[in-house]
Coordinates of C-alpha atoms and ligand atoms in Angstrom, one line a residue:
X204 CA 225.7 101.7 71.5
X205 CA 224.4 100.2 68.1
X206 CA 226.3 97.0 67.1
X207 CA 229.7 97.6 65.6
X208 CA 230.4 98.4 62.1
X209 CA 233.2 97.2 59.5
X210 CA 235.4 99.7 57.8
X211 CA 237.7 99.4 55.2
X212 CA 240.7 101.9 54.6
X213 CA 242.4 102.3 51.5
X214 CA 245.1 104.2 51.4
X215 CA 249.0 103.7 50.7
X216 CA 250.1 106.2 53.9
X217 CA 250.4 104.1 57.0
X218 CA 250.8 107.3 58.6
X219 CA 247.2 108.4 57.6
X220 CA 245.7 105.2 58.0
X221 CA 246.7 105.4 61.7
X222 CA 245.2 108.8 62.1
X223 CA 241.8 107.6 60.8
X224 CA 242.0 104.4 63.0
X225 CA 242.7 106.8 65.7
X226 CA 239.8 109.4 64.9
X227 CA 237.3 106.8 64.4
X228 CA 238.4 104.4 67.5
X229 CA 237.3 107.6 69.5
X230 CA 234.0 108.0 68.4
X231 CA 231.6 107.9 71.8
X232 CA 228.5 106.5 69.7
X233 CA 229.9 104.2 67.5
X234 CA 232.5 101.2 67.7
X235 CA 234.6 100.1 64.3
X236 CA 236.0 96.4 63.5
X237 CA 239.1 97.8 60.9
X238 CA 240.5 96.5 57.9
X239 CA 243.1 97.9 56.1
X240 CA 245.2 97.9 53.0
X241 CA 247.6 100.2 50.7
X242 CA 246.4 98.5 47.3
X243 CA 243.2 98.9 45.4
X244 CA 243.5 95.7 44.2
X245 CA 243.9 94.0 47.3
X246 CA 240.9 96.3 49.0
X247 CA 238.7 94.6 46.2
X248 CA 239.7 91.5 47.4
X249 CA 238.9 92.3 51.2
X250 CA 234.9 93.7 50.5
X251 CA 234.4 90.1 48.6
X252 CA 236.0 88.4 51.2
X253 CA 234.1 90.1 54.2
X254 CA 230.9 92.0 54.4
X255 CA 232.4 95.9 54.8
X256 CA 229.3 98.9 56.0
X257 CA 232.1 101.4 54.6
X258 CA 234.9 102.2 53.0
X259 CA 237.7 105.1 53.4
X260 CA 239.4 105.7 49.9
X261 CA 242.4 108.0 49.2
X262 CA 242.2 108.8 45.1
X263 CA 246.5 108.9 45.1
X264 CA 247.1 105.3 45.1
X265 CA 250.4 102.8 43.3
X266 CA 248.9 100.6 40.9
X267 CA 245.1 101.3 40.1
X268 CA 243.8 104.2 41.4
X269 CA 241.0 105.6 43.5
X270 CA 238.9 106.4 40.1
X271 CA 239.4 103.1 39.0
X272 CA 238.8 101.4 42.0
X273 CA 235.6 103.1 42.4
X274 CA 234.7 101.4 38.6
X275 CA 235.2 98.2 39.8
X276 CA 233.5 98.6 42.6
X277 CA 230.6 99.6 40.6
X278 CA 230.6 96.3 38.9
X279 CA 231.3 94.2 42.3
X280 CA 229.3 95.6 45.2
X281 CA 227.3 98.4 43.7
X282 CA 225.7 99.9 47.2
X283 CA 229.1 99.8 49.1
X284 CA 229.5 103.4 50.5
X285 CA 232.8 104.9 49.7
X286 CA 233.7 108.0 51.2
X287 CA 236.8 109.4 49.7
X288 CA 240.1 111.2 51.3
X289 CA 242.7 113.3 49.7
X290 CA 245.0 115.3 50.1
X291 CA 244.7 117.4 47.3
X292 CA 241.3 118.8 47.9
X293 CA 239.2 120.9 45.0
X294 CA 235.9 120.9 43.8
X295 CA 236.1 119.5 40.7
X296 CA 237.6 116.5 42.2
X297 CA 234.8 116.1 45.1
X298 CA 232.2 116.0 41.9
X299 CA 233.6 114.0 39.8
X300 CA 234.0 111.4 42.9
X301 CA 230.3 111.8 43.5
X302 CA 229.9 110.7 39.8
X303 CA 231.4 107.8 40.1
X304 CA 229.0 106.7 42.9
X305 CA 231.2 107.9 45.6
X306 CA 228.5 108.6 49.0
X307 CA 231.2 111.5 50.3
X308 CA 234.4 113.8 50.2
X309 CA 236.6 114.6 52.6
X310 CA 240.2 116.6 52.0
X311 CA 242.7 115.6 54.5
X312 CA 244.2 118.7 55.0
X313 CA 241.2 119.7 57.2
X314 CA 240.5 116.6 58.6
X315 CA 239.6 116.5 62.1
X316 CA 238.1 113.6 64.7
X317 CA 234.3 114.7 65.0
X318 CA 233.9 115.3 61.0
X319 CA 235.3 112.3 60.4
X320 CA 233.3 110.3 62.9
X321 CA 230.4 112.3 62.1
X322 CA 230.6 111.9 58.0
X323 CA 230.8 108.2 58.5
X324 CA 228.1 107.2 60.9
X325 CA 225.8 109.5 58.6
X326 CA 226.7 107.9 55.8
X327 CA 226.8 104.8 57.1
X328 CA 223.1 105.3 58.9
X329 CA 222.2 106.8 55.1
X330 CA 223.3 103.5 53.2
X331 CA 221.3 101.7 55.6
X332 CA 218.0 103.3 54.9
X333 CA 218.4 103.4 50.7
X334 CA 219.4 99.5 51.7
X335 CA 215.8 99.1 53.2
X336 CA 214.2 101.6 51.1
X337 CA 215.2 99.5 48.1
X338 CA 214.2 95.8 49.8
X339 CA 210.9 97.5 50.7
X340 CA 210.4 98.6 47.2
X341 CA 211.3 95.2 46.0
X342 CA 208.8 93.7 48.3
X343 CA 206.3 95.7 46.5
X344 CA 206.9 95.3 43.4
X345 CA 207.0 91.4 44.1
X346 CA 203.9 91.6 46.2
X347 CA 201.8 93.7 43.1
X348 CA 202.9 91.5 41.2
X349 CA 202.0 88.5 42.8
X350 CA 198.8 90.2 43.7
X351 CA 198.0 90.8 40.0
X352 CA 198.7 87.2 39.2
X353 CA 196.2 85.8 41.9
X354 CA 193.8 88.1 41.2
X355 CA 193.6 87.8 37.7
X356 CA 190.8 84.7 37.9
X357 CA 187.5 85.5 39.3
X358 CA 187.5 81.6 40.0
X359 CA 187.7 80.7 43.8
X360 CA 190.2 77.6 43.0
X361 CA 192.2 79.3 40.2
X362 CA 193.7 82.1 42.5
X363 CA 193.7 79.4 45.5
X364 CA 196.1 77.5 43.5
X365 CA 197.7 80.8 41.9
X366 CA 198.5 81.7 45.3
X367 CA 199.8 79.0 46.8
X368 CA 202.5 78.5 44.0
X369 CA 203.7 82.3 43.9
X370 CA 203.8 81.7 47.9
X371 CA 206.4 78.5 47.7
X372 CA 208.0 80.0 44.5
X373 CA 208.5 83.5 46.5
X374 CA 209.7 81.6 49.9
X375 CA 211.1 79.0 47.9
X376 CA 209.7 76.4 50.8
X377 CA 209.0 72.8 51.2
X378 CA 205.5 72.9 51.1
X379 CA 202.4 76.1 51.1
X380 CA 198.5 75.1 51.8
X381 CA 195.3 77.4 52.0
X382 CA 193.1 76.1 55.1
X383 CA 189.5 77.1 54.9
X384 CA 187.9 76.6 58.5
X385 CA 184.3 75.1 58.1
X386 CA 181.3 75.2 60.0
X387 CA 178.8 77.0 60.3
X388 CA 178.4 81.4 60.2
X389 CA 178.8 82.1 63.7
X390 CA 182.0 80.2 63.4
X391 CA 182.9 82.6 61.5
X392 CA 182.8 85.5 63.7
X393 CA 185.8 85.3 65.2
X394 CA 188.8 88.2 65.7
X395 CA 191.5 87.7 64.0
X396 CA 193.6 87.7 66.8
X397 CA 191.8 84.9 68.4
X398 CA 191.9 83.0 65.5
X399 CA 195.8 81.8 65.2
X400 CA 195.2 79.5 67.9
X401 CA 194.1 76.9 66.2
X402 CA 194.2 74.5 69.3
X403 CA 192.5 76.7 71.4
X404 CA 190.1 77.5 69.5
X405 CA 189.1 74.3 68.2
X406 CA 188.0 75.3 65.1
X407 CA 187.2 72.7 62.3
X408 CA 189.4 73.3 58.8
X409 CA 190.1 71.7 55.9
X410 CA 192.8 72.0 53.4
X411 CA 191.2 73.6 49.6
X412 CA 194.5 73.7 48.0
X413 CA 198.2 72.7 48.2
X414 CA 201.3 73.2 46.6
X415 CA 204.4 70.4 47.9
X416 CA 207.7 70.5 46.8
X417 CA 209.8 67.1 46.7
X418 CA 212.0 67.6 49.6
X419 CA 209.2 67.7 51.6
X420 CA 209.1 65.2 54.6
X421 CA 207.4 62.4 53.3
X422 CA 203.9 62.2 51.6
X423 CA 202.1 63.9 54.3
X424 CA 203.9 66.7 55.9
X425 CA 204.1 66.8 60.0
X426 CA 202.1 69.7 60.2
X427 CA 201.7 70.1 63.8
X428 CA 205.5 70.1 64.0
X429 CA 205.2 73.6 64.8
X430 CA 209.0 74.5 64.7
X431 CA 208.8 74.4 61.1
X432 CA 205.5 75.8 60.2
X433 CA 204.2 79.8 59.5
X434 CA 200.7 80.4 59.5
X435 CA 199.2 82.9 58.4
X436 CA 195.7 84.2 58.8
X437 CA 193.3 84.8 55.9
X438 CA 190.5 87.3 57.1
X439 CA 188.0 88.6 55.3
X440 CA 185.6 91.4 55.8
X441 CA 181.8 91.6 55.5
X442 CA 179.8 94.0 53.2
X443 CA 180.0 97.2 55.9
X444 CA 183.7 96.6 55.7
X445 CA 183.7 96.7 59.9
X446 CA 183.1 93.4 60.5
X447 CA 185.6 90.9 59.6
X448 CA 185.9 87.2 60.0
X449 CA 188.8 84.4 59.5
X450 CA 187.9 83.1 56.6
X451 CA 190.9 80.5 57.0
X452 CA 194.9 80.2 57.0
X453 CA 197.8 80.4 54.8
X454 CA 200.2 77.2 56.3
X455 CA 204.3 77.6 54.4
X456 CA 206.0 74.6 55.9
X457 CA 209.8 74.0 55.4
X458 CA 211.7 70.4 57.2
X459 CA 214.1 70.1 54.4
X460 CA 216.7 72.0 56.6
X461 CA 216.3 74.5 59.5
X462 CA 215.1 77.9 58.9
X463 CA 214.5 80.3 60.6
X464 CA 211.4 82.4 59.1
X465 CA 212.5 86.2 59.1
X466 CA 210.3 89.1 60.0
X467 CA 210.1 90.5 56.5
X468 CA 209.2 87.1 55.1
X469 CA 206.2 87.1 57.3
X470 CA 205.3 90.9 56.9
X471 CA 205.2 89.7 52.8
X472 CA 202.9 86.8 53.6
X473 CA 200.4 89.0 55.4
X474 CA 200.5 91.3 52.8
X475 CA 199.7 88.4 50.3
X476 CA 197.2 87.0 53.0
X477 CA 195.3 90.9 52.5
X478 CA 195.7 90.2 49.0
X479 CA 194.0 86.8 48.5
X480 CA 191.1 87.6 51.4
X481 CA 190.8 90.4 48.8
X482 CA 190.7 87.8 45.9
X483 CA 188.6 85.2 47.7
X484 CA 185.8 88.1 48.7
X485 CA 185.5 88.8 44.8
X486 CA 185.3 85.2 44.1
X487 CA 183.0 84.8 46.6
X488 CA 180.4 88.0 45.4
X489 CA 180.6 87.2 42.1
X490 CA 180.0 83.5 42.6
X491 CA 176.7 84.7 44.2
X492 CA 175.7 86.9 41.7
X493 CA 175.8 84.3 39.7
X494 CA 173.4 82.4 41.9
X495 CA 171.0 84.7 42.4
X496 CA 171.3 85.5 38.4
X497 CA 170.4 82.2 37.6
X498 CA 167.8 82.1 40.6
X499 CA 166.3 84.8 38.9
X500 CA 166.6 83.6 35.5
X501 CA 165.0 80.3 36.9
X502 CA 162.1 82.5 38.6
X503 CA 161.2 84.5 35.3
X504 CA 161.4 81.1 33.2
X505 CA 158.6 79.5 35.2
X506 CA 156.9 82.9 35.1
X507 CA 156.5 83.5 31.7
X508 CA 155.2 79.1 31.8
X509 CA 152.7 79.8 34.6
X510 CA 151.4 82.7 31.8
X511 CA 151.8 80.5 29.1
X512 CA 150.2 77.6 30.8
X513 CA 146.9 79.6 32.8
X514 CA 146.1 81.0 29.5
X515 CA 146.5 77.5 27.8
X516 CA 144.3 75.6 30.6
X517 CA 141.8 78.0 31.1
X518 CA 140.8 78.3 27.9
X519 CA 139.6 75.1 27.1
X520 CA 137.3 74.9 30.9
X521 CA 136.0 78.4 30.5
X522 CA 134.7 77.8 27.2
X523 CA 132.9 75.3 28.4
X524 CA 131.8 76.7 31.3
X525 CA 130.4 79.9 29.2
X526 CA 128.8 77.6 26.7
X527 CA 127.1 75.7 29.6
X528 CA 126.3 79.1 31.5
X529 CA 124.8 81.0 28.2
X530 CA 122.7 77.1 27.4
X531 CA 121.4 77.9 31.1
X532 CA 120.4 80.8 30.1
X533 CA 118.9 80.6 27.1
X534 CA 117.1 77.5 27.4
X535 CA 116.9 77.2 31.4
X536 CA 113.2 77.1 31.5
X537 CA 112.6 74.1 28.5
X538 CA 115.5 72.0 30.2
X539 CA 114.7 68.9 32.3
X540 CA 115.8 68.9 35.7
X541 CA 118.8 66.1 34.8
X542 CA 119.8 68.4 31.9
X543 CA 120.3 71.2 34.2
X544 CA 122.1 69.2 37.1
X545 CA 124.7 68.0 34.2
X546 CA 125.6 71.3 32.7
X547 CA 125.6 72.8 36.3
X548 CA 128.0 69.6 37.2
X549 CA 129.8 70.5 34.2
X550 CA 130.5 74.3 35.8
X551 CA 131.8 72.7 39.0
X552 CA 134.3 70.8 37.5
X553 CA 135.8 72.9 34.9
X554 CA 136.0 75.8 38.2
X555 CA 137.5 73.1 40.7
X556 CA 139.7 71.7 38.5
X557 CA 140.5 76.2 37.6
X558 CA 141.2 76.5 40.7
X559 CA 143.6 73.6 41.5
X560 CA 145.6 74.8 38.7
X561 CA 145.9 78.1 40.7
X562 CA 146.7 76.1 43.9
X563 CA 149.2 74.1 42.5
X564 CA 151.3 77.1 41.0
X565 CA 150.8 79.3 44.0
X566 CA 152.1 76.2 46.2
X567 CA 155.4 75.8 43.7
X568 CA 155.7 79.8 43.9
X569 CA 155.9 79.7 47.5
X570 CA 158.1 76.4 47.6
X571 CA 160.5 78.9 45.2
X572 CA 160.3 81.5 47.6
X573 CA 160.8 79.1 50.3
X574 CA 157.7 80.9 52.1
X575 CA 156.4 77.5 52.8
X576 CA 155.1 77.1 56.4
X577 CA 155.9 73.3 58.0
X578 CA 154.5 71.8 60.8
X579 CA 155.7 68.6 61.8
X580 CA 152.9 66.2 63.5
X581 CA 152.7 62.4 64.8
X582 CA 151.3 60.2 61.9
X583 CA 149.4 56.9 62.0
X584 CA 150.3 55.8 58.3
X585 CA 148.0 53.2 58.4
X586 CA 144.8 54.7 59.0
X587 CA 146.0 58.0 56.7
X588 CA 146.8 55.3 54.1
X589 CA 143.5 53.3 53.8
X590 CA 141.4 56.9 53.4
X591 CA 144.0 58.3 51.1
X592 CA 143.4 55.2 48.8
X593 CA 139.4 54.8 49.9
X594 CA 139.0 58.4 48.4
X595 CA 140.7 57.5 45.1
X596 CA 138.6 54.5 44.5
X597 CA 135.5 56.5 45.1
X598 CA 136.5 59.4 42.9
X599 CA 137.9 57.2 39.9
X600 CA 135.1 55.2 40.2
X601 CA 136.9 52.4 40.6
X602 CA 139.0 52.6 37.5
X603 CA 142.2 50.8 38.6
X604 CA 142.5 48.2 41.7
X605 CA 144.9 49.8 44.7
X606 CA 146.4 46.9 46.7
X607 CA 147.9 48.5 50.0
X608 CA 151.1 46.3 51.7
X609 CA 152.5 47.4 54.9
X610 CA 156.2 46.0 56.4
X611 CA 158.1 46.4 59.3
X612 CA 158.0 49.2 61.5
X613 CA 156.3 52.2 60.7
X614 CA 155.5 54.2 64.2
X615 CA 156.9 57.1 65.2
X616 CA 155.9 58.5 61.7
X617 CA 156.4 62.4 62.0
X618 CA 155.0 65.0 59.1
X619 CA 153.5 67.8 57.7
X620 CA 149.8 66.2 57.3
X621 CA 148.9 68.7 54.3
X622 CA 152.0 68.4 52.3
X623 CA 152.1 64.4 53.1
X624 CA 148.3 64.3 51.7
X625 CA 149.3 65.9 48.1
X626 CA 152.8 64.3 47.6
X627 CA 150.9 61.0 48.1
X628 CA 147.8 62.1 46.4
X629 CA 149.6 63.6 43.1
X630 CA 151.7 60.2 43.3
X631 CA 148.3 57.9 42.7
X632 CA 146.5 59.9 41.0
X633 CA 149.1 60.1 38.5
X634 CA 149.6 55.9 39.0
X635 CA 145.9 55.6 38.1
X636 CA 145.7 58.2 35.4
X637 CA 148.3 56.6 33.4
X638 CA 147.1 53.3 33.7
X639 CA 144.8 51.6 31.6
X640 CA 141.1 50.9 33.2
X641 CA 142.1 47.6 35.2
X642 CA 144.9 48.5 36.0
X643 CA 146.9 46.3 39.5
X644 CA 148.6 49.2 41.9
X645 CA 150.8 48.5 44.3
X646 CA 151.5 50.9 47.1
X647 CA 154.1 49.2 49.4
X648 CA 155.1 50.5 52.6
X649 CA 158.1 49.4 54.2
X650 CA 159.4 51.0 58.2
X651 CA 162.7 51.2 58.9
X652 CA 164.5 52.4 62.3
X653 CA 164.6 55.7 61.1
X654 CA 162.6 56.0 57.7
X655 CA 159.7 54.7 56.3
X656 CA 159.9 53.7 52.5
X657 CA 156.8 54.3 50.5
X658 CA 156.6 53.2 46.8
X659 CA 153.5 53.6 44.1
X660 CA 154.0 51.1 41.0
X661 CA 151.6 50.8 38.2
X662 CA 151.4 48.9 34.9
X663 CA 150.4 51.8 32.7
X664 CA 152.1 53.5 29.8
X665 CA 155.5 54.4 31.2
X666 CA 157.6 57.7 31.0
X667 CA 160.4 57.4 27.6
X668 CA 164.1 57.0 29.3
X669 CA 165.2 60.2 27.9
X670 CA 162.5 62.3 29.6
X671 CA 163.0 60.7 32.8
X672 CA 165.5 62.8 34.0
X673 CA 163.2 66.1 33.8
X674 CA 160.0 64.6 34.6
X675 CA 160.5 65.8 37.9
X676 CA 160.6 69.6 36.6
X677 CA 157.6 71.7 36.8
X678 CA 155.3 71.8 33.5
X679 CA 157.2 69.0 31.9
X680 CA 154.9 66.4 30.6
X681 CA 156.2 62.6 28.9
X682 CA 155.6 63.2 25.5
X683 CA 153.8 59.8 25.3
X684 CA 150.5 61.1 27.3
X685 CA 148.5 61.8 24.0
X686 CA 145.1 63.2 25.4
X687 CA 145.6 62.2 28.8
X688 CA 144.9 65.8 30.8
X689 CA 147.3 67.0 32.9
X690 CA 150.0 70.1 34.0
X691 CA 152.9 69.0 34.6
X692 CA 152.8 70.5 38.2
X693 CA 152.0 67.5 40.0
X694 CA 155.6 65.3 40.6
X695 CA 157.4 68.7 40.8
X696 CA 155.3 70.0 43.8
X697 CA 155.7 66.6 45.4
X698 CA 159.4 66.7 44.8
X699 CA 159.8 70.2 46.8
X700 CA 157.2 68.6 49.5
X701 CA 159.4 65.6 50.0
X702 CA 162.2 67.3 50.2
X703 CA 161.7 69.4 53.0
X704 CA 160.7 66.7 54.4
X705 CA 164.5 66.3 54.1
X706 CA 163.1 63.0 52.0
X707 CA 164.1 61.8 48.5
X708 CA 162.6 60.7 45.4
X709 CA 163.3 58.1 42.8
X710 CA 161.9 56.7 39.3
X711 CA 161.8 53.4 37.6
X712 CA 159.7 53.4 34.5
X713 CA 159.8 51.6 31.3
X714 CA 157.4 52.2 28.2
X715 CA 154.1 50.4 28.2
X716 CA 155.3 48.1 31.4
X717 CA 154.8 50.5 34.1
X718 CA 156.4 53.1 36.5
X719 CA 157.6 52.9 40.1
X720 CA 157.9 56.4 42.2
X721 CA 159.7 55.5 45.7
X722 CA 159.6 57.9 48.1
X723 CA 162.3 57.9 51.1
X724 CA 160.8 59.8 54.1
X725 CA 162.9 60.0 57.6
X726 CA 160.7 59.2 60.7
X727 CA 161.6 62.6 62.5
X728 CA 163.1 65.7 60.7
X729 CA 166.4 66.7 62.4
X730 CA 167.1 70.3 62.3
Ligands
ATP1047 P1 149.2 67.4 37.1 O1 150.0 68.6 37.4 O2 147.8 67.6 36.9 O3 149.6 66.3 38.0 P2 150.6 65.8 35.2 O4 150.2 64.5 35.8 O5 150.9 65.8 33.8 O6 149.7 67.0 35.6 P3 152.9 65.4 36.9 O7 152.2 64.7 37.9 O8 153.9 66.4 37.4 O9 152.0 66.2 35.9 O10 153.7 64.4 36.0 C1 154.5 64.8 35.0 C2 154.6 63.9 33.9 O11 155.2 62.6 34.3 C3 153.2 63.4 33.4 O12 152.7 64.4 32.5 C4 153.5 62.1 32.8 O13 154.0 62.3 31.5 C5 154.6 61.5 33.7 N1 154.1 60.6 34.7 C6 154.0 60.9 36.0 N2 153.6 59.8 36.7 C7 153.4 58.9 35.8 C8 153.0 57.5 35.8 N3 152.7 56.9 37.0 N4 153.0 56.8 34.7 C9 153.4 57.3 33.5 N5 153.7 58.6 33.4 C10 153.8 59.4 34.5
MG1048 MG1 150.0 64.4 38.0

């Protein structure tokens, strides 16, 4: 038998009251607690005092009446079934009771035990369902609107921190967190049942956004104190919409008095939960959108520059390649042999240096596309060092003196040999290019336990502060290199080499004083 109910009568006839006590105290599926009174005004006072399912009203009553009773009842408990009884049944009467918010009508002259059990455990039973019809309205309306505010912002942070406040504002609670769990995609992949364990699962999170209010215990709220804590799961679901994922956990956490968290508080919170993963997955396409957007932007800028620039630096070479080829031809037969050996010479050059220019870009193009093939092998650095810096003497003719310093220990060296031959390559070149004919260069390198540091400093003409920042861009050039020959390829393919190396690169360079490049390489890559 369903738990028993509270029933008010109000009627002035202690005769009649008795009969109803009697009817109802009957009833085989339902058991009453009754209160009872002859006044209206003293019934008003009973349904503040104690919470009443129903009441039983007779219209013919001393003082205030049924009709007015049922005003003020209007005004004090405005979903309080009534169900009225009288003795002088008619129809008119039985509507103009159901105006006044009356639920039923009973005449008393044909009252008997089963209608009147029967008309009150409906109407009872009815009450209940508006009352839950009407809280599960309300939770709508409070959910759409909460969903409206925290998915107003497209910005991950903005509707973290929207919905964290509307969550402690809603459950009026201590303290409400978002917990994102971190690691790496396979992480991810979890069910969403699996995931509330947290301990079990031992899954790395980390908080991305709180919301505390001051009761709460202390600066740091005790968390693990799981008695006081709610967590919700956040999960979100991939592209095909079948696969989902925890994306992380909503945490409400209340120790300024003991509550217990009710089942409709936590249906809301999922509903919010569904909400936000909705909110975060938006966040999360458009943010990259955004990246591949400017990833494409980036791609169609150095585009149109490797156009600008092949047109640019191949105009110069091939004209002097087809004045030296049509000379040839003209005048092959009257040239000396030497006159024909330099404008042959001349060819070479302008095509080798051609097709550098097409090596370089292809090699940034596939560094952009991250098509770029490594293969990581043991390293002597000495030995690789001295015919690195033999060649450059030989081809600049010994423009600049190269003094070579080695320091501490430097086995164990592990890299791409290719990529390790141009970074260091485009490095001194560029030290001896832009220094004038004389020129000291240092090339220092210096083993640690795990890294080797290598560093290329000159006493030539310096890169302005200002342009230092860019330098190591593609196609930017200092705008101090006057007639000096170059791209502007050369630090920004050494940049992408070094790092994936997993390396870094820094500058020192002042004007007309000279420029240090120091290159930071780990000994072994770790994966
Ligand atoms: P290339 O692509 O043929 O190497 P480049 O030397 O102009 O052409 P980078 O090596 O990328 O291109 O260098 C970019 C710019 O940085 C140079 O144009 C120059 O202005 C400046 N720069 C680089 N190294 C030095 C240096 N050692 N001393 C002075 N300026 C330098
Ligand atoms: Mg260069």
């Amino acid at each position: 038998m369903p738990h028993s109910r509270t029933l008010l009568i109000i009627d002035d006839c202690v005769e009649d009251r008795e009969v109803y006590r009697q009817y109802l105290s009957k009833d085989p599926h339902q058991s009453y607690r009754i209160l009872e009174t002859d006044s209206a005004e003293e019934g008003l006072l009973l349904c503040q005092k104690d919470a009443c399912d129903l009441i039983l009203l007779d219209l013919q009553l001393p003082q205030m009446d049924g009709w007015e009773f049922l005003d003020e009842l209007r005004q004090q408990s405005p979903n309080l079934p009534v169900i009225i009884l009288t003795g002088y049944g008619s129809e008119a009467i039985a509507v103009q009771a159901m105006k006044k918010g009356a639920r039923d009508y009973l005449a008393k002259a044909h009252l008997r035990p089963n209608i009147l059990q029967l008309t009150v455990r409906n109407t009872i039973e009815r009450s209940r369902l508006q009352k839950q019809l009407r809280q599960s309205q309300e939770r709508q309306r409070l959910i759409a609107m909460m969903s409206l505010r925290i998915r107003q912002s497209l910005e991950l942070e903005q509707i973290l921190q929207t919905a964290v406040m509307e969550v402690q504002m809603l459950l009026g609670c201590d303290y409400a967190a978002i917990y994102q769990f971190t690691g790496n995609g396979s992480d991810r992949q979890q069910n969403s049942q699996q995931f509330c364990d947290r301990s079990k699962s031992d899954r790395q999170s980390s908080i991305v956004c709180e919301a505390k209010f001051r009761s709460c215990c202390g600066e740091q709220p005790n968390l693990l104190a799981t008695e006081t804590n709610l967590e919700i799961p956040i999960i979100l679901k991939n592209c095909d919409r079948i696969e989902q994922f925890s994306w992380g956990f909503l945490l409400i956490h209340h120790c300024s008095q003991k509550r217990d968290w009710q089942i409709e508080e936590i249906e809301m919170l999922h509903e919010v939960s569904v909400q936000l993963a909705l909110a975060i997955q938006q966040a999360e396409l458009l943010k990259k959108t955004r990246v591949a957007l400017e990833e494409e932007q980036k791609l169609n800028a150095f585009k149109s520059k490797i156009v600008a620039t092949v047109s640019h630096e191949y105009r110069t070479p091939l004209a002097t390649i087809l004045a030296a080829a049509s000379t040839l031809k003209q005048h092959g037969k009257r040239l000396d042999i030497t006159k024909k050996e330099h404008f042959l010479q001349l060819i070479e050059n302008k095509c080798r240096h051609m097709s550098n220019l097409i090596d370089d870009i292809l090699c940034l193009d596939r560094a952009n596309r991250k098509q770029i093939e490594f293969e990581s092998v043991l390293i002597e650095l000495m030995p690789f060092f001295a015919t690195l810096i033999q060649e450059h003497q030989e081809s600049t003719s010994g423009k600049c003196e190269l003094n070579l310093k080695f320091s501490g220990n430097l086995t164990n060296f592990h890299g791409d040999r290719r990529m390790l031959e141009q970074i260091f390559d485009n490095l001194i070149s560029n030290a001896i290019k832009y220094s004038p004919d004389g020129g000291q260069i240092e090339i220092a390198l210096m083993g640690k336990e795990d890294e080797v540091i290598f560093s290329f400093q000159d006493e030539g003409i310096g890169i302005p502060k200002e342009e230092q920042e860019t330098i190591f861009q593609s196609f930017h050039r200092g705008s101090n290199v006057d007639t000096i020959p170059g791209t502007g390829l050369g630090l920004a393919i050494a940049k992408t080499q070094i790092e994936l190396h997993k390396g870094k690169v820094s500058l020192w360079s002042e004007l007309e004083q000279g420029t240090k490049i120091t290159v930071i390489l780990p000994k072994r890559i770790s994966t």
